[in-house]
């Protein structure tokens, strides 16, 4: 019998065992490689700029980490706060120093993880936690209106507890204030009304039957000098139908639409000569079943003075424009304008309007001899401002293409 094949098999097995042994030896060598072991404690390899002990770090000063030993270098640094937000930083090319490039938040707690290696490539690791000093001066933000259901014309407001004047500080505030809607709105931007108030609106009215949420990420964030953001309660709103009342002052009629469909056509009277009703888009501010209206409260006296009980009053300006019942002028409704600036109608029609309309709904006056509704200060005339002019009131969107984001602007036109 020929045993040659069997001898070849034995030899092959022997070579295989030898090869496996070689591999095992190689693997053993890899286990002793510096990169294969657990990183050593790098506590003696790096120095932090944060104070030791119970003293909190100054948020006005950057965080600095320096390689301490000869031949040691820093390979990576991650710093996060309690919310998981990363602190931006920069590592020098030689790996000897890392420093934060964004301001630390006030009253925050950070976890810093540092990776190092020595001259032989042996890795090290160090983790540090520290807190920053709470801010002495805080910027509080109050969103408006109150939570609830509103019409599609309701702007979002943000009232600040301290004036914010510089463009840099306004940039910080505006980036931190977020508004989201479901379904999504067509665009949207904040507009600085003055140093302490911002309004937010989409390019067009809000989507009907939607949800709107406004939030602030300003807590602990440095706004200006020693001013830091405070925590802010989020705002949640819902929208109802798209309700629009169009008042044609020359035709003396109000046409009411819901979701684009006409649901009523009401004879009205508006402001007579010298008291003409303001033109433009107004947002319903509130409703009162009864108001005692006195001409003296709005500077009207003498032969034009009045003191009347008024029912079913829907307010559209702070200066005293209402849509209300005016039974004393029924003969003029649909025919002539005889009021002192309000939109008057029969008691039955005013009651129907009162029960149907919601704060945030739209009342638009056209073809009046009066001035235009003010953009701000006398209610919500926000929708009378052209969209491009509205965007100019935003630090982030002014000078950018409509539809672009602040990130697009930075990418396309970097600031030098």
Coordinates of C-alpha atoms in Angstrom, one line a residue:
X1 CA 0.0 0.0 0.0
X2 CA 1.3 3.4 -0.9
X3 CA 1.5 5.7 2.2
X4 CA 2.8 8.8 0.4
X5 CA -0.5 10.7 0.5
X6 CA -0.8 10.1 4.2
X7 CA 2.8 11.5 4.8
X8 CA 1.8 14.6 2.8
X9 CA -1.2 15.1 5.0
X10 CA 0.8 14.8 8.2
X11 CA 3.3 17.3 6.8
X12 CA 0.5 19.7 5.8
X13 CA -1.0 19.5 9.3
X14 CA 2.4 20.1 10.8
X15 CA 2.9 23.2 8.7
X16 CA -0.6 24.4 9.6
X17 CA 0.2 24.0 13.3
X18 CA 3.5 25.9 12.9
X19 CA 1.6 28.6 11.0
X20 CA -1.0 28.9 13.7
X21 CA 1.7 29.1 16.3
X22 CA 3.3 31.9 14.4
X23 CA 0.0 33.7 14.3
X24 CA -0.5 33.1 18.0
X25 CA 2.9 34.5 18.7
X26 CA 2.2 37.5 16.5
X27 CA -1.1 38.0 18.4
X28 CA 0.7 37.8 21.7
X29 CA 3.1 40.5 20.5
X30 CA 0.1 42.7 19.6
X31 CA -1.4 42.3 23.0
X32 CA 1.8 43.9 24.3
X33 CA 1.5 46.8 21.9
X34 CA 0.8 50.2 23.5
X35 CA -2.4 50.7 21.6
X36 CA -3.9 47.4 22.7
X37 CA -4.0 48.1 26.4
X38 CA -6.3 50.2 28.5
X39 CA -5.3 53.9 28.4
X40 CA -3.2 54.9 31.4
X41 CA -4.4 57.6 33.8
X42 CA -3.2 60.9 32.3
X43 CA -3.8 62.9 35.5
X44 CA -0.2 63.9 35.7
X45 CA 0.1 64.5 32.0
X46 CA -2.2 67.5 31.6
X47 CA -3.1 70.7 33.4
X48 CA -6.6 72.3 33.4
X49 CA -7.2 76.0 33.8
X50 CA -10.2 75.4 36.0
X51 CA -9.8 76.0 39.7
X52 CA -9.4 73.0 42.0
X53 CA -11.5 72.2 45.0
X54 CA -15.1 73.5 45.4
X55 CA -14.4 76.8 43.6
X56 CA -16.5 77.2 40.4
X57 CA -14.9 78.3 37.1
X58 CA -15.4 81.8 35.7
X59 CA -17.6 81.4 32.6
X60 CA -16.0 84.6 31.1
X61 CA -12.7 82.8 30.8
X62 CA -11.9 80.1 28.3
X63 CA -11.2 76.5 29.3
X64 CA -7.6 75.6 28.6
X65 CA -5.8 72.2 28.8
X66 CA -2.1 71.9 28.5
X67 CA 0.2 68.9 28.1
X68 CA 2.5 68.8 31.1
X69 CA 5.2 66.2 30.6
X70 CA 8.1 66.2 28.1
X71 CA 7.1 64.2 25.0
X72 CA 3.4 64.1 26.0
X73 CA 0.7 65.5 23.8
X74 CA -3.0 65.8 23.7
X75 CA -4.8 63.9 20.9
X76 CA -8.4 64.6 21.6
X77 CA -10.7 66.6 23.8
X78 CA -14.5 66.5 24.2
X79 CA -16.3 68.8 26.6
X80 CA -20.1 68.6 27.2
X81 CA -22.6 70.1 29.5
X82 CA -25.3 68.3 31.4
X83 CA -27.7 68.6 28.4
X84 CA -25.1 67.0 26.0
X85 CA -24.2 70.2 24.3
X86 CA -20.6 70.2 23.0
X87 CA -18.2 73.1 23.9
X88 CA -16.3 74.1 20.8
X89 CA -12.6 74.1 21.0
X90 CA -9.3 74.1 19.1
X91 CA -6.2 71.9 19.5
X92 CA -2.8 73.2 18.5
X93 CA -1.0 71.3 15.7
X94 CA 1.7 70.1 18.1
X95 CA -0.9 68.7 20.5
X96 CA 0.4 70.7 23.5
X97 CA -2.6 72.9 24.1
X98 CA -6.4 72.9 23.7
X99 CA -8.6 75.8 24.4
X100 CA -12.4 76.5 24.1
X101 CA -13.4 78.8 21.3
X102 CA -17.0 79.3 22.5
X103 CA -18.1 80.9 25.8
X104 CA -18.8 78.7 28.7
X105 CA -22.4 78.7 30.0
X106 CA -23.0 80.2 33.4
X107 CA -24.3 78.0 36.1
X108 CA -23.5 74.9 34.1
X109 CA -21.7 71.6 34.8
X110 CA -19.3 70.2 32.3
X111 CA -17.6 66.9 31.8
X112 CA -14.3 67.0 29.9
X113 CA -12.6 63.9 28.5
X114 CA -9.0 64.2 27.4
X115 CA -7.0 61.7 25.4
X116 CA -3.2 61.8 25.4
X117 CA -0.2 59.8 24.3
X118 CA 3.5 59.9 25.4
X119 CA 6.6 59.9 23.2
X120 CA 6.3 56.1 22.8
X121 CA 2.7 56.2 21.7
X122 CA 1.2 54.9 24.9
X123 CA -2.3 56.3 25.3
X124 CA -3.6 58.0 28.3
X125 CA -7.0 59.3 29.4
X126 CA -8.3 61.9 31.9
X127 CA -11.9 62.9 32.8
X128 CA -12.7 66.0 34.7
X129 CA -16.0 67.5 35.8
X130 CA -16.4 71.1 36.9
X131 CA -19.1 73.7 37.4
X132 CA -19.2 77.4 36.3
X133 CA -20.3 80.3 38.4
X134 CA -24.0 81.2 38.1
X135 CA -24.8 84.5 36.3
X136 CA -25.5 87.5 38.5
X137 CA -27.4 89.3 35.7
X138 CA -29.9 87.2 33.7
X139 CA -31.8 87.8 30.5
X140 CA -35.3 86.4 30.9
X141 CA -37.6 85.7 27.9
X142 CA -41.4 85.6 28.1
X143 CA -43.2 84.2 25.2
X144 CA -46.7 85.3 24.2
X145 CA -49.6 84.9 23.9
X146 CA -50.8 82.6 26.6
X147 CA -51.2 78.9 25.7
X148 CA -54.4 78.0 24.0
X149 CA -56.1 78.0 20.6
X150 CA -55.7 81.0 18.3
X151 CA -56.5 82.1 14.7
X152 CA -53.9 81.7 11.9
X153 CA -52.9 85.4 12.2
X154 CA -51.5 85.3 15.8
X155 CA -47.9 86.3 15.9
X156 CA -45.5 84.9 18.5
X157 CA -43.9 87.5 20.8
X158 CA -40.8 87.3 22.9
X159 CA -40.4 90.0 25.6
X160 CA -36.9 90.4 27.1
X161 CA -36.2 91.5 30.7
X162 CA -33.2 93.5 29.6
X163 CA -32.5 95.7 26.5
X164 CA -30.4 94.0 23.9
X165 CA -28.9 96.5 21.5
X166 CA -25.8 95.2 19.8
X167 CA -26.0 93.2 16.6
X168 CA -23.7 90.5 18.2
X169 CA -25.9 90.1 21.2
X170 CA -29.1 90.1 19.1
X171 CA -27.5 87.3 17.0
X172 CA -27.0 85.2 20.2
X173 CA -30.6 85.8 21.3
X174 CA -32.2 85.1 17.9
X175 CA -30.3 81.9 17.4
X176 CA -31.5 80.6 20.7
X177 CA -35.2 81.3 20.1
X178 CA -36.8 78.5 18.1
X179 CA -40.3 78.3 16.6
X180 CA -41.7 75.2 15.0
X181 CA -45.1 74.4 13.5
X182 CA -46.9 71.2 12.4
X183 CA -47.8 71.3 9.5
X184 CA -44.8 73.4 8.6
X185 CA -45.3 77.1 7.8
X186 CA -44.0 78.9 4.7
X187 CA -40.8 80.4 6.0
X188 CA -40.7 82.3 9.3
X189 CA -38.5 84.9 10.9
X190 CA -38.1 87.0 14.1
X191 CA -38.4 90.7 13.8
X192 CA -36.9 93.1 16.4
X193 CA -39.6 95.6 17.3
X194 CA -37.3 97.3 19.7
X195 CA -34.5 96.5 22.2
X196 CA -36.8 94.3 24.4
X197 CA -39.4 92.8 22.1
X198 CA -39.4 90.5 19.1
X199 CA -42.3 89.2 17.0
X200 CA -42.3 86.0 14.9
X201 CA -44.5 85.2 11.9
X202 CA -44.3 83.1 8.8
X203 CA -44.3 84.5 5.3
X204 CA -48.0 83.8 5.1
X205 CA -50.6 83.0 7.8
X206 CA -50.0 79.9 10.0
X207 CA -51.4 76.6 8.7
X208 CA -55.0 76.0 10.0
X209 CA -55.6 73.2 12.5
X210 CA -51.9 73.1 13.4
X211 CA -49.5 73.1 16.4
X212 CA -46.9 75.8 17.2
X213 CA -44.1 75.5 19.7
X214 CA -41.7 78.2 20.8
X215 CA -38.6 77.4 22.9
X216 CA -35.5 79.1 24.1
X217 CA -32.0 77.6 24.4
X218 CA -30.6 80.7 26.1
X219 CA -30.2 79.2 29.6
X220 CA -26.6 79.9 30.7
X221 CA -25.6 81.3 27.4
X222 CA -23.5 84.5 27.4
X223 CA -25.5 87.2 25.6
X224 CA -23.4 90.4 26.2
X225 CA -20.8 91.4 28.7
X226 CA -21.9 89.8 32.0
X227 CA -25.5 89.1 30.8
X228 CA -26.5 85.5 30.5
X229 CA -29.7 83.8 29.4
X230 CA -32.2 82.4 32.0
X231 CA -34.4 79.4 31.7
X232 CA -37.6 80.0 29.7
X233 CA -40.9 78.2 29.8
X234 CA -41.8 76.8 26.3
X235 CA -45.0 78.0 24.6
X236 CA -47.4 75.7 22.9
X237 CA -50.3 76.9 20.7
X238 CA -52.8 75.4 18.4
X239 CA -54.6 77.0 15.5
X240 CA -58.2 76.6 14.5
X241 CA -59.7 77.3 11.1
X242 CA -58.5 80.0 8.8
X243 CA -61.1 82.7 9.7
X244 CA -60.9 86.0 7.7
X245 CA -63.4 88.9 7.9
X246 CA -63.0 91.4 5.1
X247 CA -64.6 94.7 5.8
X248 CA -65.2 96.8 2.6
X249 CA -65.7 100.3 4.0
X250 CA -66.9 101.8 0.7
X251 CA -69.4 99.0 0.1
X252 CA -70.5 98.9 3.8
X253 CA -70.4 95.1 4.0
X254 CA -68.3 92.6 5.9
X255 CA -67.7 89.2 4.1
X256 CA -66.6 86.4 6.4
X257 CA -64.6 83.4 5.1
X258 CA -63.7 80.1 6.9
X259 CA -61.0 78.0 5.2
X260 CA -61.5 80.0 2.0
X261 CA -65.3 79.5 1.8
X262 CA -67.7 82.4 2.4
X263 CA -69.9 81.8 5.4
X264 CA -71.6 85.2 5.9
X265 CA -72.1 88.6 4.4
X266 CA -73.0 91.3 6.9
X267 CA -74.1 94.9 6.4
X268 CA -71.9 97.2 8.5
X269 CA -71.1 100.8 9.2
X270 CA -67.5 102.0 9.6
X271 CA -65.8 105.3 10.6
X272 CA -67.3 108.5 9.3
X273 CA -65.2 111.4 7.8
X274 CA -62.7 112.6 10.4
X275 CA -63.0 109.2 12.2
X276 CA -62.3 106.8 9.3
X277 CA -61.5 103.2 10.3
X278 CA -57.9 102.2 9.7
X279 CA -57.2 100.2 6.6
X280 CA -55.1 97.0 6.7
X281 CA -54.9 93.6 8.4
X282 CA -55.7 93.5 12.1
X283 CA -55.6 90.5 14.5
X284 CA -58.4 89.9 17.0
X285 CA -57.0 90.8 20.4
X286 CA -59.9 89.6 22.6
X287 CA -63.6 89.6 23.2
X288 CA -65.9 91.2 25.8
X289 CA -69.7 90.6 26.0
X290 CA -70.2 94.1 27.4
X291 CA -68.1 97.3 27.3
X292 CA -69.1 100.8 28.4
X293 CA -67.6 103.0 25.6
X294 CA -66.8 106.6 26.4
X295 CA -65.5 109.1 23.8
X296 CA -63.4 110.8 26.5
X297 CA -61.2 107.7 26.9
X298 CA -60.0 108.1 23.3
X299 CA -59.9 111.9 23.2
X300 CA -63.4 112.4 21.6
X301 CA -65.5 115.1 23.3
X302 CA -67.8 118.0 22.7
X303 CA -70.6 117.4 20.2
X304 CA -69.0 114.1 19.1
X305 CA -68.7 112.8 22.7
X306 CA -70.6 109.6 23.6
X307 CA -71.1 107.3 26.6
X308 CA -72.8 104.1 25.4
X309 CA -73.3 100.5 26.7
X310 CA -71.9 98.2 23.9
X311 CA -72.5 94.5 23.6
X312 CA -70.7 91.7 21.8
X313 CA -67.5 93.7 21.4
X314 CA -64.5 92.1 19.5
X315 CA -61.4 94.1 19.9
X316 CA -58.9 94.7 17.1
X317 CA -56.7 97.6 18.3
X318 CA -55.5 98.8 21.7
X319 CA -56.7 102.3 20.9
X320 CA -60.3 101.2 20.9
X321 CA -61.4 99.8 17.5
X322 CA -64.0 97.0 17.9
X323 CA -66.4 95.0 15.9
X324 CA -69.6 95.4 17.9
X325 CA -73.3 95.6 18.1
X326 CA -74.6 99.1 17.2
X327 CA -78.4 98.9 17.2
X328 CA -78.6 102.8 17.1
X329 CA -77.1 102.8 13.5
X330 CA -79.0 99.8 11.9
X331 CA -80.6 102.2 9.4
X332 CA -77.1 103.2 8.1
X333 CA -75.6 99.7 8.1
X334 CA -75.0 98.6 4.5
X335 CA -75.6 102.2 3.4
X336 CA -73.3 104.8 5.1
X337 CA -70.4 105.2 7.5
X338 CA -71.5 106.9 10.7
X339 CA -69.3 105.4 13.5
X340 CA -66.3 106.9 15.3
X341 CA -64.0 104.2 13.8
X342 CA -65.5 100.9 15.0
X343 CA -67.2 98.4 12.7
X344 CA -70.9 98.4 13.8
X345 CA -73.6 95.9 13.0
X346 CA -76.9 94.7 14.3
X347 CA -77.1 93.0 17.7
X348 CA -77.9 89.6 16.1
X349 CA -75.0 89.8 13.6
X350 CA -72.6 91.0 16.3
X351 CA -73.6 88.1 18.6
X352 CA -73.0 85.7 15.7
X353 CA -69.6 87.2 15.0
X354 CA -68.7 87.2 18.7
X355 CA -69.5 83.5 19.1
X356 CA -67.7 82.6 15.8
X357 CA -64.4 84.6 16.0
X358 CA -61.3 83.6 18.0
X359 CA -58.3 85.7 19.2
X360 CA -55.7 85.5 16.5
X361 CA -58.3 85.6 13.7
X362 CA -58.1 88.1 10.9
X363 CA -60.1 91.3 10.4
X364 CA -59.0 93.2 7.3
X365 CA -60.4 96.6 6.4
X366 CA -60.2 97.8 2.7
X367 CA -61.3 100.9 0.8
X368 CA -61.5 103.2 3.9
X369 CA -60.4 106.8 3.8
X370 CA -58.4 106.2 7.0
X371 CA -54.7 105.6 7.5
X372 CA -53.1 102.2 7.6
X373 CA -53.0 100.1 10.7
X374 CA -49.7 100.5 12.5
X375 CA -47.3 97.6 12.2
X376 CA -46.6 97.6 16.0
X377 CA -47.8 99.2 19.2
X378 CA -51.6 99.3 18.6
X379 CA -52.3 95.6 18.4
X380 CA -50.9 93.2 15.8
X381 CA -50.4 94.9 12.4
X382 CA -47.5 92.5 11.7
X383 CA -49.1 91.2 8.5
X384 CA -49.2 94.6 6.9
X385 CA -45.4 94.6 6.5
X386 CA -44.0 93.2 3.3
X387 CA -42.1 90.0 3.8
X388 CA -38.8 91.3 2.6
X389 CA -39.1 94.3 5.0
X390 CA -40.0 91.9 7.8
X391 CA -36.9 89.8 7.2
X392 CA -34.8 93.0 7.4
X393 CA -35.8 93.2 11.1
X394 CA -34.0 89.8 11.7
X395 CA -30.3 89.8 12.5
X396 CA -30.0 86.3 11.0
X397 CA -32.0 86.8 7.8
X398 CA -31.3 90.4 6.9
X399 CA -29.3 90.5 3.6
X400 CA -29.8 86.8 2.9
X401 CA -31.8 85.2 0.1
X402 CA -35.4 84.3 1.1
X403 CA -35.6 80.6 1.9
X404 CA -31.9 80.3 3.0
X405 CA -30.8 79.6 6.5
X406 CA -28.1 81.3 8.6
X407 CA -25.9 78.3 8.0
X408 CA -26.2 78.9 4.2
X409 CA -25.2 82.5 4.6
X410 CA -22.1 81.6 6.6
X411 CA -21.1 79.0 4.0
X412 CA -21.7 81.2 1.0
X413 CA -20.4 84.5 2.4
X414 CA -17.9 83.7 5.2
X415 CA -17.1 86.6 7.5
X416 CA -13.5 87.6 7.4

